[in-house]
PDB file of C-alpha atoms in Angstrom:
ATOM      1  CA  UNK A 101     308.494  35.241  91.044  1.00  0.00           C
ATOM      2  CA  UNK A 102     311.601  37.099  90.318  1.00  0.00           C
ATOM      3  CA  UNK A 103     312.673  40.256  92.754  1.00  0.00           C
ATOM      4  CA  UNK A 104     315.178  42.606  90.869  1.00  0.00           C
ATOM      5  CA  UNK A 105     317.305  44.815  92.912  1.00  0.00           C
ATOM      6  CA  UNK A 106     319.121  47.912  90.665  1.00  0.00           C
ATOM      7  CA  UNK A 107     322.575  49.357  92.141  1.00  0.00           C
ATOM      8  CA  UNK A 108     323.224  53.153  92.000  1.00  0.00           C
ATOM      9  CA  UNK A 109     325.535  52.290  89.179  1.00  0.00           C
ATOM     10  CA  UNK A 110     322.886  50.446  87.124  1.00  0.00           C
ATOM     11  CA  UNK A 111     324.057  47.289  87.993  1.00  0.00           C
ATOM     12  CA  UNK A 112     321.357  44.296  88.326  1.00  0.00           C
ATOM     13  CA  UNK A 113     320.777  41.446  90.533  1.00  0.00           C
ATOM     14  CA  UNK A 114     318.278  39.220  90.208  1.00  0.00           C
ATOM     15  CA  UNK A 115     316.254  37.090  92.464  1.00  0.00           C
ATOM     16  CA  UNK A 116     313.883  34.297  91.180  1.00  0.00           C
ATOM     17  CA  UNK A 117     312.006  32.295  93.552  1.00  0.00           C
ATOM     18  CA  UNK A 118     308.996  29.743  93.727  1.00  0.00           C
ATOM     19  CA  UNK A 119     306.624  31.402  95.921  1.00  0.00           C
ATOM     20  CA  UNK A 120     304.631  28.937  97.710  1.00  0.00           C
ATOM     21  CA  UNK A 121     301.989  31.299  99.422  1.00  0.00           C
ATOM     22  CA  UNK A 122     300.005  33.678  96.800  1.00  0.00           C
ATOM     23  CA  UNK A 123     299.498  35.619  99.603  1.00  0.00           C
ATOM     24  CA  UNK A 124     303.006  37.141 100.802  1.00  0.00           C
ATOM     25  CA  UNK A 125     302.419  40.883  99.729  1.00  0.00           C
ATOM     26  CA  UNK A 126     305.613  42.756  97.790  1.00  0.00           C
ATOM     27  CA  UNK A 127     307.798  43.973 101.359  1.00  0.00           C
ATOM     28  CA  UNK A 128     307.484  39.859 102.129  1.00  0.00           C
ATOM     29  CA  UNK A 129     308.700  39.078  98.898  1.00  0.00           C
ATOM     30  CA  UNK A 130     311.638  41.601  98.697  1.00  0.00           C
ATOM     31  CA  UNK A 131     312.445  40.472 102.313  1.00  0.00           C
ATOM     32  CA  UNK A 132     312.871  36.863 101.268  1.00  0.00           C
ATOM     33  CA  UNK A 133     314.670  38.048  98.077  1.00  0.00           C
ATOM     34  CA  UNK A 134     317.767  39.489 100.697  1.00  0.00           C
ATOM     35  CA  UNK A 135     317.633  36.623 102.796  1.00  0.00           C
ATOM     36  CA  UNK A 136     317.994  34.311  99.902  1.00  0.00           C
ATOM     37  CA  UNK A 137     321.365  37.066  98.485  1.00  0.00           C
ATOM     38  CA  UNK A 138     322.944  36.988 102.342  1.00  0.00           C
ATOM     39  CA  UNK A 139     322.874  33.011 101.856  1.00  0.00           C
ATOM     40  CA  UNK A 140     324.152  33.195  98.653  1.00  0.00           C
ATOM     41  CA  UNK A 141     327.024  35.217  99.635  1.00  0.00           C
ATOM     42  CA  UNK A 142     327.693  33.561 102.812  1.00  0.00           C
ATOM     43  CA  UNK A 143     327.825  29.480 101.498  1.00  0.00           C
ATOM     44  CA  UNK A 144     329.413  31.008  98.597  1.00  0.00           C
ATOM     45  CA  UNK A 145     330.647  28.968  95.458  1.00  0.00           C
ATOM     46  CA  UNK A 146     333.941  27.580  93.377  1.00  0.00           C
ATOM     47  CA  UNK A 147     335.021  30.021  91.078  1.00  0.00           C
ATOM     48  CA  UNK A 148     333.218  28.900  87.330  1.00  0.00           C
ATOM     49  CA  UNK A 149     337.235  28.465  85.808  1.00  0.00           C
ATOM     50  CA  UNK A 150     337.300  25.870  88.786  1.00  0.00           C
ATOM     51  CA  UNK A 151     334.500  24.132  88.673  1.00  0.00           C
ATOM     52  CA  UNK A 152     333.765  21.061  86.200  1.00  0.00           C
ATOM     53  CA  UNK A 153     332.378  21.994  82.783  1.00  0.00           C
ATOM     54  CA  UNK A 154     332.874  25.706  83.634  1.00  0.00           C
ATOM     55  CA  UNK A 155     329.008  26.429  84.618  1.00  0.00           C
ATOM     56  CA  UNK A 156     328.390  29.215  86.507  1.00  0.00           C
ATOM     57  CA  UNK A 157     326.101  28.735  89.759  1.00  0.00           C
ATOM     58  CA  UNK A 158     326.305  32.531  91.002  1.00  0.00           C
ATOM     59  CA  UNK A 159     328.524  31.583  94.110  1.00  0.00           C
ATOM     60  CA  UNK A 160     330.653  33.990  95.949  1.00  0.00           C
ATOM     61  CA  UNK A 161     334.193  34.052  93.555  1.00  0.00           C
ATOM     62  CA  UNK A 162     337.117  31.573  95.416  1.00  0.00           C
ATOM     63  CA  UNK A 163     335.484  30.400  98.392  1.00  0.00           C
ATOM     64  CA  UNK A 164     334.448  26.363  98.066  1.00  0.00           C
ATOM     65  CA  UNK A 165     330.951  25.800  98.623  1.00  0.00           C
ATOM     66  CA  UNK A 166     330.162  23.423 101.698  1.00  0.00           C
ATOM     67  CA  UNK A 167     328.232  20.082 100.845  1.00  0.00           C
ATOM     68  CA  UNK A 168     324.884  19.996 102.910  1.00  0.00           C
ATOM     69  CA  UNK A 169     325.313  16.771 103.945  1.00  0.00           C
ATOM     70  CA  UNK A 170     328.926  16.779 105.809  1.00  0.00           C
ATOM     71  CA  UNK A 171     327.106  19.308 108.418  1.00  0.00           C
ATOM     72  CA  UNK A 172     324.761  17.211 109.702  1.00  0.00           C
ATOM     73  CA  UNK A 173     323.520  15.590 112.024  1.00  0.00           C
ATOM     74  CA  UNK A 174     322.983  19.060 113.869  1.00  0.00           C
ATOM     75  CA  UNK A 175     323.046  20.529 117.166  1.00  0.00           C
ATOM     76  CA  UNK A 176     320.129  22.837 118.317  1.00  0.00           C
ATOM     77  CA  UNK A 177     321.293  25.919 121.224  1.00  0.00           C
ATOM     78  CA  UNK A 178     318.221  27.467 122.264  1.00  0.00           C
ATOM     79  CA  UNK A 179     318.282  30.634 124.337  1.00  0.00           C
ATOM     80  CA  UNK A 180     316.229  30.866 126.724  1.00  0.00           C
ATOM     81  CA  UNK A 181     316.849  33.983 129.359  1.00  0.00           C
ATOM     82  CA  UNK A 182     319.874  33.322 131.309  1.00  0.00           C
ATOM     83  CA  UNK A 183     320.047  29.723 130.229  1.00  0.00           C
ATOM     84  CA  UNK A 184     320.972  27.476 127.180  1.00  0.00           C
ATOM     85  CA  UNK A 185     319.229  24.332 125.944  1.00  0.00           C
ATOM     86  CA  UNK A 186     320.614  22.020 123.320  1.00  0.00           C
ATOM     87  CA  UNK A 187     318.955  19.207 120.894  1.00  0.00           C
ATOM     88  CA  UNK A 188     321.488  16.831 119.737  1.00  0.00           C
ATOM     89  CA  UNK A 189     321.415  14.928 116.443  1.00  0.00           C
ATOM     90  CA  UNK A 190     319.044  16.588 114.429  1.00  0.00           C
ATOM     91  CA  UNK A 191     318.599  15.043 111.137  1.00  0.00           C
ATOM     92  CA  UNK A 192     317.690  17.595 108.638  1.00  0.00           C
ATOM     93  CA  UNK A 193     317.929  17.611 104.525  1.00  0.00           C
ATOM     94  CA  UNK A 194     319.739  20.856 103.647  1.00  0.00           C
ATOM     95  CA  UNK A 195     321.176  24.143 105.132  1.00  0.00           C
ATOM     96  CA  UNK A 196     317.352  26.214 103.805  1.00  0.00           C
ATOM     97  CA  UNK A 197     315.408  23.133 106.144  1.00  0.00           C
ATOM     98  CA  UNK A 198     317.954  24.222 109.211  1.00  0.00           C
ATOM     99  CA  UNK A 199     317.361  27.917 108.579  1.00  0.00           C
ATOM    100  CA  UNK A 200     313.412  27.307 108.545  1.00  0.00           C
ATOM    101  CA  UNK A 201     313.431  25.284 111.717  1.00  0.00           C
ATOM    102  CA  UNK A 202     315.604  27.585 113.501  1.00  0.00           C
ATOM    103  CA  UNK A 203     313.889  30.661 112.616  1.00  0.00           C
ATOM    104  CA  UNK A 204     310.220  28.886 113.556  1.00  0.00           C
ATOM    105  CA  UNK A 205     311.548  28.149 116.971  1.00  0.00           C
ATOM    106  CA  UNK A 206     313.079  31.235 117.468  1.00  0.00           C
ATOM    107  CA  UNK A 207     309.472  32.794 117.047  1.00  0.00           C
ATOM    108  CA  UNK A 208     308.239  30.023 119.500  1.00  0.00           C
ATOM    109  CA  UNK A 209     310.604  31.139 122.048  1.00  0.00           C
ATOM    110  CA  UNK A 210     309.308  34.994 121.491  1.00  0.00           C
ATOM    111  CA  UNK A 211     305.878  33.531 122.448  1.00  0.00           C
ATOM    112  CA  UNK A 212     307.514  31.624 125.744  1.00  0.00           C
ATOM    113  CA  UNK A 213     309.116  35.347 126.268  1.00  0.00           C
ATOM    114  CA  UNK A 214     306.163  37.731 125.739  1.00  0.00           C
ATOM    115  CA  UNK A 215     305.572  38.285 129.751  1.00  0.00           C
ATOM    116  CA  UNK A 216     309.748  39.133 130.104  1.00  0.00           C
ATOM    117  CA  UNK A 217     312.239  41.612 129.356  1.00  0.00           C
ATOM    118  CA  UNK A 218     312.702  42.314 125.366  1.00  0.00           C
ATOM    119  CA  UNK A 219     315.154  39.812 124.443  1.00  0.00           C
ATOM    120  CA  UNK A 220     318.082  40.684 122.189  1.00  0.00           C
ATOM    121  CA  UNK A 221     321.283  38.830 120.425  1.00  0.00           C
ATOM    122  CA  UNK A 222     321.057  35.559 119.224  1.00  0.00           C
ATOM    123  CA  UNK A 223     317.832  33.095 119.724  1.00  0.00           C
ATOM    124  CA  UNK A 224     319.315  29.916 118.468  1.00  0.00           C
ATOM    125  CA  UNK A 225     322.180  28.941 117.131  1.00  0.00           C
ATOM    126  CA  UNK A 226     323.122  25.217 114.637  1.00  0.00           C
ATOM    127  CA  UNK A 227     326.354  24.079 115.216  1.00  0.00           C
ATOM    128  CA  UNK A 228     327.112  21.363 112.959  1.00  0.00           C
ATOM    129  CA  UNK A 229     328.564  17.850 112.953  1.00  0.00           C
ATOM    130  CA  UNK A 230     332.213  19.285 113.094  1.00  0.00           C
ATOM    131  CA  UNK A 231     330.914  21.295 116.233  1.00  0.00           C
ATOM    132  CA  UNK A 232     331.518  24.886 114.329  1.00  0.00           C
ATOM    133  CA  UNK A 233     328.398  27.517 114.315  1.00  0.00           C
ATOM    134  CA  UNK A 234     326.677  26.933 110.723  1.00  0.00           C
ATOM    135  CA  UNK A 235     323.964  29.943 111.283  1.00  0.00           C
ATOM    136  CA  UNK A 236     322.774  31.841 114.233  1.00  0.00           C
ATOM    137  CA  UNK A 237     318.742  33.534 114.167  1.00  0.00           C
ATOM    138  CA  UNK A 238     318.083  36.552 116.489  1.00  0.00           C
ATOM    139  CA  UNK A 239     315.236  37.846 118.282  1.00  0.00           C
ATOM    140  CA  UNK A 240     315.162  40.651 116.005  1.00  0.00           C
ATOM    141  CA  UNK A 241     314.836  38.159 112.812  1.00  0.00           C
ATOM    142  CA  UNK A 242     312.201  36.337 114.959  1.00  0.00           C
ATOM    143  CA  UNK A 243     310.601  39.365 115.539  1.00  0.00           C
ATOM    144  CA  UNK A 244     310.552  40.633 111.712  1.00  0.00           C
ATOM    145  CA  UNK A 245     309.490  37.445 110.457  1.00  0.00           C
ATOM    146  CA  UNK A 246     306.694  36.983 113.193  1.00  0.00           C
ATOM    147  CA  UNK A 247     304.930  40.544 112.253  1.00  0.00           C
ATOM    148  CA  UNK A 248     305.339  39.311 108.404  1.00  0.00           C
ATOM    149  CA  UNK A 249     303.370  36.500 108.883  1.00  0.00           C
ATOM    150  CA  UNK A 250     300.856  38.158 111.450  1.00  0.00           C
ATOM    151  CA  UNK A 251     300.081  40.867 107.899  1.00  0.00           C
TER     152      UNK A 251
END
């Protein structure tokens, strides 16, 4: 499936992605499209003239691209009201597989929230093996994503 966004200049960006459930309607898609472009532009890329055999992976121009596997193992931070809980050494494959298991438990903790106040900010944070945040997930992601999958 391939989502194409058009600038007010004309200019094109395209998404393609392998859509796993037939069932995600067109808003779903095109929501997943811009999650997939803010990654992009925030793991960004080498620049093609500085990469080997000049190939072009549409990274962000002059900032180096992270290897997965130097962030790991990862450290959970779960919010939970007034309180923090963390999960230490979390062994996951790639930056997408820490994304999707932060983002499902920050829709769990919505659930564990649903007789309190309306949470806001973040929901949980990954810091990685160096200790620095490597992606946050709000309640208002959580939220979004949770009345996606409940059309």
């Amino acid at each position: 499936m391939t989502v194409e966004f058009v600038g007010d200049g004309g200019e094109n960006i395209a998404v393609t992605m392998v859509v796993s459930n037939p069932l995600l309607d067109h808003s779903a898609l095109v929501d997943r499209a811009k999650e997939l472009m803010v990654q992009c532009a925030a793991f960004g890329g080498l620049p093609a003239q500085d990469r080997p055999q000049g190939n072009v992976d549409g990274g962000r121009p002059g900032i180096e691209r992270q290897s997965d596997a130097s962030e790991g193992p990862y450290v959970f931070e779960y919010r939970e009201g007034g309180s923090m809980r963390r999960l230490e050494g979390v062994e996951l494959p790639n930056l997408e597989a820490v994304h999707d298991e932060a983002l499902r438990s920050a829709i769990d903790l919505l659930g564990d929230a649903a007789t309190g106040p309306l949470q806001d900010g973040w929901a949980v944070r990954v810091r990685g093996g160096d200790g620095e945040v490597v992606l946050s997930v709000d309640f208002d992601e959580a939220r979004r994503e949770k009345a996606a999958a409940a059309m």
